[in-house]
Amino acid sequence: MSVRAQVIAESREVLAAHARTFQLAGRFLGPARRDEAAVVYAFCRLVDDLVDEARDLASGSAALAEVEAELRGRAPARPLVAVFAELMDEYGVARAVALELIAGVRSDSGPVALADDAALLRYCYQVAGTVGLMMCGVLGVRDPVAAPFALDLGVAMQLTNICRDVAEDARRGRVYLPASRLARSGSAPTDLHGGDAPRPAIAGVVLDLLELADRHYASADLGMRFIPWRSRLAILVAARVYRAIGLVLRRRGGDAMAGRAVVSTLEKLGWSGVALARFTLGLLPGPTPTHDPALHRWLAGLPGADPNAGKSVDPPRKRRTGALRLIFSRSNATA
């Protein structure tokens, strides 16, 4: 068995063990695309686990530095990193995208507190928007205009993940809800660390962040037509099913402290049906979508971000949208 074949086989096992949401969506990908997506997932999982499973901060940081050196060609690459890098090179995805992922995961190696929306969205870009950009290559997306939309799906899914895992993250010393939003609601990150956060205040922040996620989901939906039709249904299913986590939270009034929000099998099947209907409509010809640069006002200059983002000075208009991972957010993002 070749090194590449061995890496693919091992990556399939990692995907099967940890990415339940994608198990449903991945059924709609062809075998080759599914295997390449598994390699991307396995690489992201490796990076994430190096921090989460490290015995201390120093060892986790050192392990990330080793992967970074391998990607930069400064050290011999382990098989998974080598195959992942080959895939990215084949599809024209810059190594800088994977390095941004590593930078985002590195920021999780100690206590986490994000000051404001700018810090939140840059973090979401690093640990999930980058995955959207990586998946563009795997899925056969070649038009660079598609990149901002793919990035938005990763950001949306990560925002959903953050809202779902507020209590779990706080127990690990990580508060991703922006301190600025918590302050406006009458709370603070330290309240979450101590388990004393007022639940109505946290629920209000969660609901607001779910609205922000909706704006990114809606943008990502516009960009679905860039995905070749053979792969598009898988991403539509993943997006709908993952977004449904937010709907579960909304039914609770945004109370993320009441236990992990889980999407039932029946709901997953229902949203898969919605995705199929959207897929059918998307086969009809339509205009090339235009990305809203205001969504990337905090991401200007980052790989794949809207090139006009730096010209946007007004914050995105707050609106209540209807419901809309890329396939993956952080490695523990399972519905």
mmCIF file with all atom_site columns, C-alpha atoms in Angstrom, residues 235-332:
data_model
loop_
_atom_site.group_PDB
_atom_site.id
_atom_site.type_symbol
_atom_site.label_atom_id
_atom_site.label_alt_id
_atom_site.label_comp_id
_atom_site.label_asym_id
_atom_site.label_entity_id
_atom_site.label_seq_id
_atom_site.pdbx_PDB_ins_code
_atom_site.Cartn_x
_atom_site.Cartn_y
_atom_site.Cartn_z
_atom_site.occupancy
_atom_site.B_iso_or_equiv
_atom_site.pdbx_formal_charge
_atom_site.auth_seq_id
_atom_site.auth_comp_id
_atom_site.auth_asym_id
_atom_site.auth_atom_id
_atom_site.pdbx_PDB_model_num
ATOM 1  C CA . ILE A 1 235 ? -22.226 20.854 1.248   1.00 0.00 ? 235 ILE A CA 1
ATOM 2  C CA . LEU A 1 236 ? -25.860 21.925 1.197   1.00 0.00 ? 236 LEU A CA 1
ATOM 3  C CA . VAL A 1 237 ? -26.731 19.024 3.501   1.00 0.00 ? 237 VAL A CA 1
ATOM 4  C CA . ALA A 1 238 ? -23.840 19.795 5.858   1.00 0.00 ? 238 ALA A CA 1
ATOM 5  C CA . ALA A 1 239 ? -24.795 23.472 6.041   1.00 0.00 ? 239 ALA A CA 1
ATOM 6  C CA . ARG A 1 240 ? -28.485 22.813 6.714   1.00 0.00 ? 240 ARG A CA 1
ATOM 7  C CA . VAL A 1 241 ? -27.884 20.108 9.273   1.00 0.00 ? 241 VAL A CA 1
ATOM 8  C CA . TYR A 1 242 ? -25.262 22.107 11.127  1.00 0.00 ? 242 TYR A CA 1
ATOM 9  C CA . ARG A 1 243 ? -27.340 25.247 11.142  1.00 0.00 ? 243 ARG A CA 1
ATOM 10 C CA . ALA A 1 244 ? -30.117 23.230 12.756  1.00 0.00 ? 244 ALA A CA 1
ATOM 11 C CA . ILE A 1 245 ? -28.063 23.243 15.970  1.00 0.00 ? 245 ILE A CA 1
ATOM 12 C CA . GLY A 1 246 ? -28.872 26.950 16.176  1.00 0.00 ? 246 GLY A CA 1
ATOM 13 C CA . LEU A 1 247 ? -32.559 26.196 15.745  1.00 0.00 ? 247 LEU A CA 1
ATOM 14 C CA . VAL A 1 248 ? -32.406 23.827 18.717  1.00 0.00 ? 248 VAL A CA 1
ATOM 15 C CA . LEU A 1 249 ? -30.806 26.605 20.764  1.00 0.00 ? 249 LEU A CA 1
ATOM 16 C CA . ARG A 1 250 ? -33.443 29.080 19.633  1.00 0.00 ? 250 ARG A CA 1
ATOM 17 C CA . ARG A 1 251 ? -36.202 26.735 20.792  1.00 0.00 ? 251 ARG A CA 1
ATOM 18 C CA . ARG A 1 252 ? -34.574 26.937 24.226  1.00 0.00 ? 252 ARG A CA 1
ATOM 19 C CA . GLY A 1 253 ? -34.581 30.714 24.086  1.00 0.00 ? 253 GLY A CA 1
ATOM 20 C CA . GLY A 1 254 ? -30.818 30.723 23.560  1.00 0.00 ? 254 GLY A CA 1
ATOM 21 C CA . ASP A 1 255 ? -30.094 28.964 26.858  1.00 0.00 ? 255 ASP A CA 1
ATOM 22 C CA . ALA A 1 256 ? -26.735 27.369 26.038  1.00 0.00 ? 256 ALA A CA 1
ATOM 23 C CA . MET A 1 257 ? -26.219 26.435 29.690  1.00 0.00 ? 257 MET A CA 1
ATOM 24 C CA . ALA A 1 258 ? -29.032 23.850 29.645  1.00 0.00 ? 258 ALA A CA 1
ATOM 25 C CA . GLY A 1 259 ? -26.909 21.128 28.035  1.00 0.00 ? 259 GLY A CA 1
ATOM 26 C CA . ARG A 1 260 ? -25.553 20.437 24.594  1.00 0.00 ? 260 ARG A CA 1
ATOM 27 C CA . ALA A 1 261 ? -27.943 21.144 21.727  1.00 0.00 ? 261 ALA A CA 1
ATOM 28 C CA . VAL A 1 262 ? -28.336 18.004 19.611  1.00 0.00 ? 262 VAL A CA 1
ATOM 29 C CA . VAL A 1 263 ? -30.102 17.671 16.267  1.00 0.00 ? 263 VAL A CA 1
ATOM 30 C CA . SER A 1 264 ? -32.250 14.550 16.127  1.00 0.00 ? 264 SER A CA 1
ATOM 31 C CA . THR A 1 265 ? -31.943 12.011 13.326  1.00 0.00 ? 265 THR A CA 1
ATOM 32 C CA . LEU A 1 266 ? -35.424 12.908 12.108  1.00 0.00 ? 266 LEU A CA 1
ATOM 33 C CA . GLU A 1 267 ? -34.516 16.588 11.941  1.00 0.00 ? 267 GLU A CA 1
ATOM 34 C CA . LYS A 1 268 ? -31.328 15.770 10.063  1.00 0.00 ? 268 LYS A CA 1
ATOM 35 C CA . LEU A 1 269 ? -33.304 13.847 7.489   1.00 0.00 ? 269 LEU A CA 1
ATOM 36 C CA . GLY A 1 270 ? -35.774 16.713 7.185   1.00 0.00 ? 270 GLY A CA 1
ATOM 37 C CA . TRP A 1 271 ? -33.030 19.252 6.587   1.00 0.00 ? 271 TRP A CA 1
ATOM 38 C CA . SER A 1 272 ? -31.428 16.913 4.089   1.00 0.00 ? 272 SER A CA 1
ATOM 39 C CA . GLY A 1 273 ? -34.712 17.057 2.192   1.00 0.00 ? 273 GLY A CA 1
ATOM 40 C CA . VAL A 1 274 ? -34.604 20.849 2.289   1.00 0.00 ? 274 VAL A CA 1
ATOM 41 C CA . ALA A 1 275 ? -31.049 20.722 0.956   1.00 0.00 ? 275 ALA A CA 1
ATOM 42 C CA . LEU A 1 276 ? -32.160 18.461 -1.888  1.00 0.00 ? 276 LEU A CA 1
ATOM 43 C CA . ALA A 1 277 ? -34.877 20.929 -2.854  1.00 0.00 ? 277 ALA A CA 1
ATOM 44 C CA . ARG A 1 278 ? -32.376 23.794 -2.776  1.00 0.00 ? 278 ARG A CA 1
ATOM 45 C CA . PHE A 1 279 ? -29.967 21.731 -4.850  1.00 0.00 ? 279 PHE A CA 1
ATOM 46 C CA . THR A 1 280 ? -32.621 21.179 -7.506  1.00 0.00 ? 280 THR A CA 1
ATOM 47 C CA . LEU A 1 281 ? -33.416 24.894 -7.701  1.00 0.00 ? 281 LEU A CA 1
ATOM 48 C CA . GLY A 1 282 ? -29.717 25.696 -7.892  1.00 0.00 ? 282 GLY A CA 1
ATOM 49 C CA . LEU A 1 283 ? -29.384 23.730 -11.127 1.00 0.00 ? 283 LEU A CA 1
ATOM 50 C CA . LEU A 1 284 ? -31.299 26.490 -12.874 1.00 0.00 ? 284 LEU A CA 1
ATOM 51 C CA . PRO A 1 285 ? -29.143 29.227 -14.439 1.00 0.00 ? 285 PRO A CA 1
ATOM 52 C CA . GLY A 1 286 ? -28.789 32.410 -12.425 1.00 0.00 ? 286 GLY A CA 1
ATOM 53 C CA . PRO A 1 287 ? -26.613 35.492 -12.036 1.00 0.00 ? 287 PRO A CA 1
ATOM 54 C CA . THR A 1 288 ? -23.157 35.348 -10.515 1.00 0.00 ? 288 THR A CA 1
ATOM 55 C CA . PRO A 1 289 ? -23.589 36.275 -6.834  1.00 0.00 ? 289 PRO A CA 1
ATOM 56 C CA . THR A 1 290 ? -21.979 39.345 -5.351  1.00 0.00 ? 290 THR A CA 1
ATOM 57 C CA . HIS A 1 291 ? -20.355 39.064 -1.942  1.00 0.00 ? 291 HIS A CA 1
ATOM 58 C CA . ASP A 1 292 ? -21.093 41.614 0.765   1.00 0.00 ? 292 ASP A CA 1
ATOM 59 C CA . PRO A 1 293 ? -17.688 43.020 1.811   1.00 0.00 ? 293 PRO A CA 1
ATOM 60 C CA . ALA A 1 294 ? -19.143 44.277 5.097   1.00 0.00 ? 294 ALA A CA 1
ATOM 61 C CA . LEU A 1 295 ? -19.198 40.670 6.319   1.00 0.00 ? 295 LEU A CA 1
ATOM 62 C CA . HIS A 1 296 ? -15.392 40.659 6.166   1.00 0.00 ? 296 HIS A CA 1
ATOM 63 C CA . ARG A 1 297 ? -14.724 44.056 7.638   1.00 0.00 ? 297 ARG A CA 1
ATOM 64 C CA . TRP A 1 298 ? -12.606 42.450 10.369  1.00 0.00 ? 298 TRP A CA 1
ATOM 65 C CA . LEU A 1 299 ? -10.883 40.023 7.981   1.00 0.00 ? 299 LEU A CA 1
ATOM 66 C CA . ALA A 1 300 ? -9.395  42.453 5.480   1.00 0.00 ? 300 ALA A CA 1
ATOM 67 C CA . GLY A 1 301 ? -6.127  41.209 3.990   1.00 0.00 ? 301 GLY A CA 1
ATOM 68 C CA . LEU A 1 302 ? -6.455  37.609 5.129   1.00 0.00 ? 302 LEU A CA 1
ATOM 69 C CA . PRO A 1 303 ? -6.203  34.844 2.492   1.00 0.00 ? 303 PRO A CA 1
ATOM 70 C CA . GLY A 1 304 ? -9.566  34.330 0.793   1.00 0.00 ? 304 GLY A CA 1
ATOM 71 C CA . ALA A 1 305 ? -11.306 37.321 2.388   1.00 0.00 ? 305 ALA A CA 1
ATOM 72 C CA . ASP A 1 306 ? -13.341 39.710 0.245   1.00 0.00 ? 306 ASP A CA 1
ATOM 73 C CA . PRO A 1 307 ? -10.788 41.970 -1.499  1.00 0.00 ? 307 PRO A CA 1
ATOM 74 C CA . ASN A 1 308 ? -13.095 44.937 -0.942  1.00 0.00 ? 308 ASN A CA 1
ATOM 75 C CA . ALA A 1 309 ? -13.396 44.321 2.798   1.00 0.00 ? 309 ALA A CA 1
ATOM 76 C CA . GLY A 1 310 ? -10.891 46.985 3.697   1.00 0.00 ? 310 GLY A CA 1
ATOM 77 C CA . LYS A 1 311 ? -12.988 49.566 1.885   1.00 0.00 ? 311 LYS A CA 1
ATOM 78 C CA . SER A 1 312 ? -16.038 48.839 4.012   1.00 0.00 ? 312 SER A CA 1
ATOM 79 C CA . VAL A 1 313 ? -16.464 51.329 6.839   1.00 0.00 ? 313 VAL A CA 1
ATOM 80 C CA . ASP A 1 314 ? -20.034 50.671 7.891   1.00 0.00 ? 314 ASP A CA 1
ATOM 81 C CA . PRO A 1 315 ? -20.909 47.659 10.034  1.00 0.00 ? 315 PRO A CA 1
ATOM 82 C CA . PRO A 1 316 ? -23.207 45.122 8.437   1.00 0.00 ? 316 PRO A CA 1
ATOM 83 C CA . ARG A 1 317 ? -26.861 46.082 8.791   1.00 0.00 ? 317 ARG A CA 1
ATOM 84 C CA . LYS A 1 318 ? -28.465 43.946 11.454  1.00 0.00 ? 318 LYS A CA 1
ATOM 85 C CA . ARG A 1 319 ? -31.359 41.999 10.065  1.00 0.00 ? 319 ARG A CA 1
ATOM 86 C CA . ARG A 1 320 ? -33.318 38.943 11.071  1.00 0.00 ? 320 ARG A CA 1
ATOM 87 C CA . THR A 1 321 ? -32.879 36.352 8.381   1.00 0.00 ? 321 THR A CA 1
ATOM 88 C CA . GLY A 1 322 ? -34.596 33.046 7.939   1.00 0.00 ? 322 GLY A CA 1
ATOM 89 C CA . ALA A 1 323 ? -32.772 29.859 8.757   1.00 0.00 ? 323 ALA A CA 1
ATOM 90 C CA . LEU A 1 324 ? -30.288 28.882 6.629   1.00 0.00 ? 324 LEU A CA 1
ATOM 91 C CA . ARG A 1 325 ? -18.518 23.962 7.496   1.00 0.00 ? 325 ARG A CA 1
ATOM 92 C CA . LEU A 1 326 ? -17.914 24.187 4.983   1.00 0.00 ? 326 LEU A CA 1
ATOM 93 C CA . ILE A 1 327 ? -17.988 20.765 6.214   1.00 0.00 ? 327 ILE A CA 1
ATOM 94 C CA . PHE A 1 328 ? -15.962 21.186 9.325   1.00 0.00 ? 328 PHE A CA 1
ATOM 95 C CA . SER A 1 329 ? -15.493 23.667 12.058  1.00 0.00 ? 329 SER A CA 1
ATOM 96 C CA . ARG A 1 330 ? -13.317 22.847 14.900  1.00 0.00 ? 330 ARG A CA 1
ATOM 97 C CA . SER A 1 331 ? -12.569 19.218 15.312  1.00 0.00 ? 331 SER A CA 1
ATOM 98 C CA . ASN A 1 332 ? -15.115 18.712 18.108  1.00 0.00 ? 332 ASN A CA 1
#
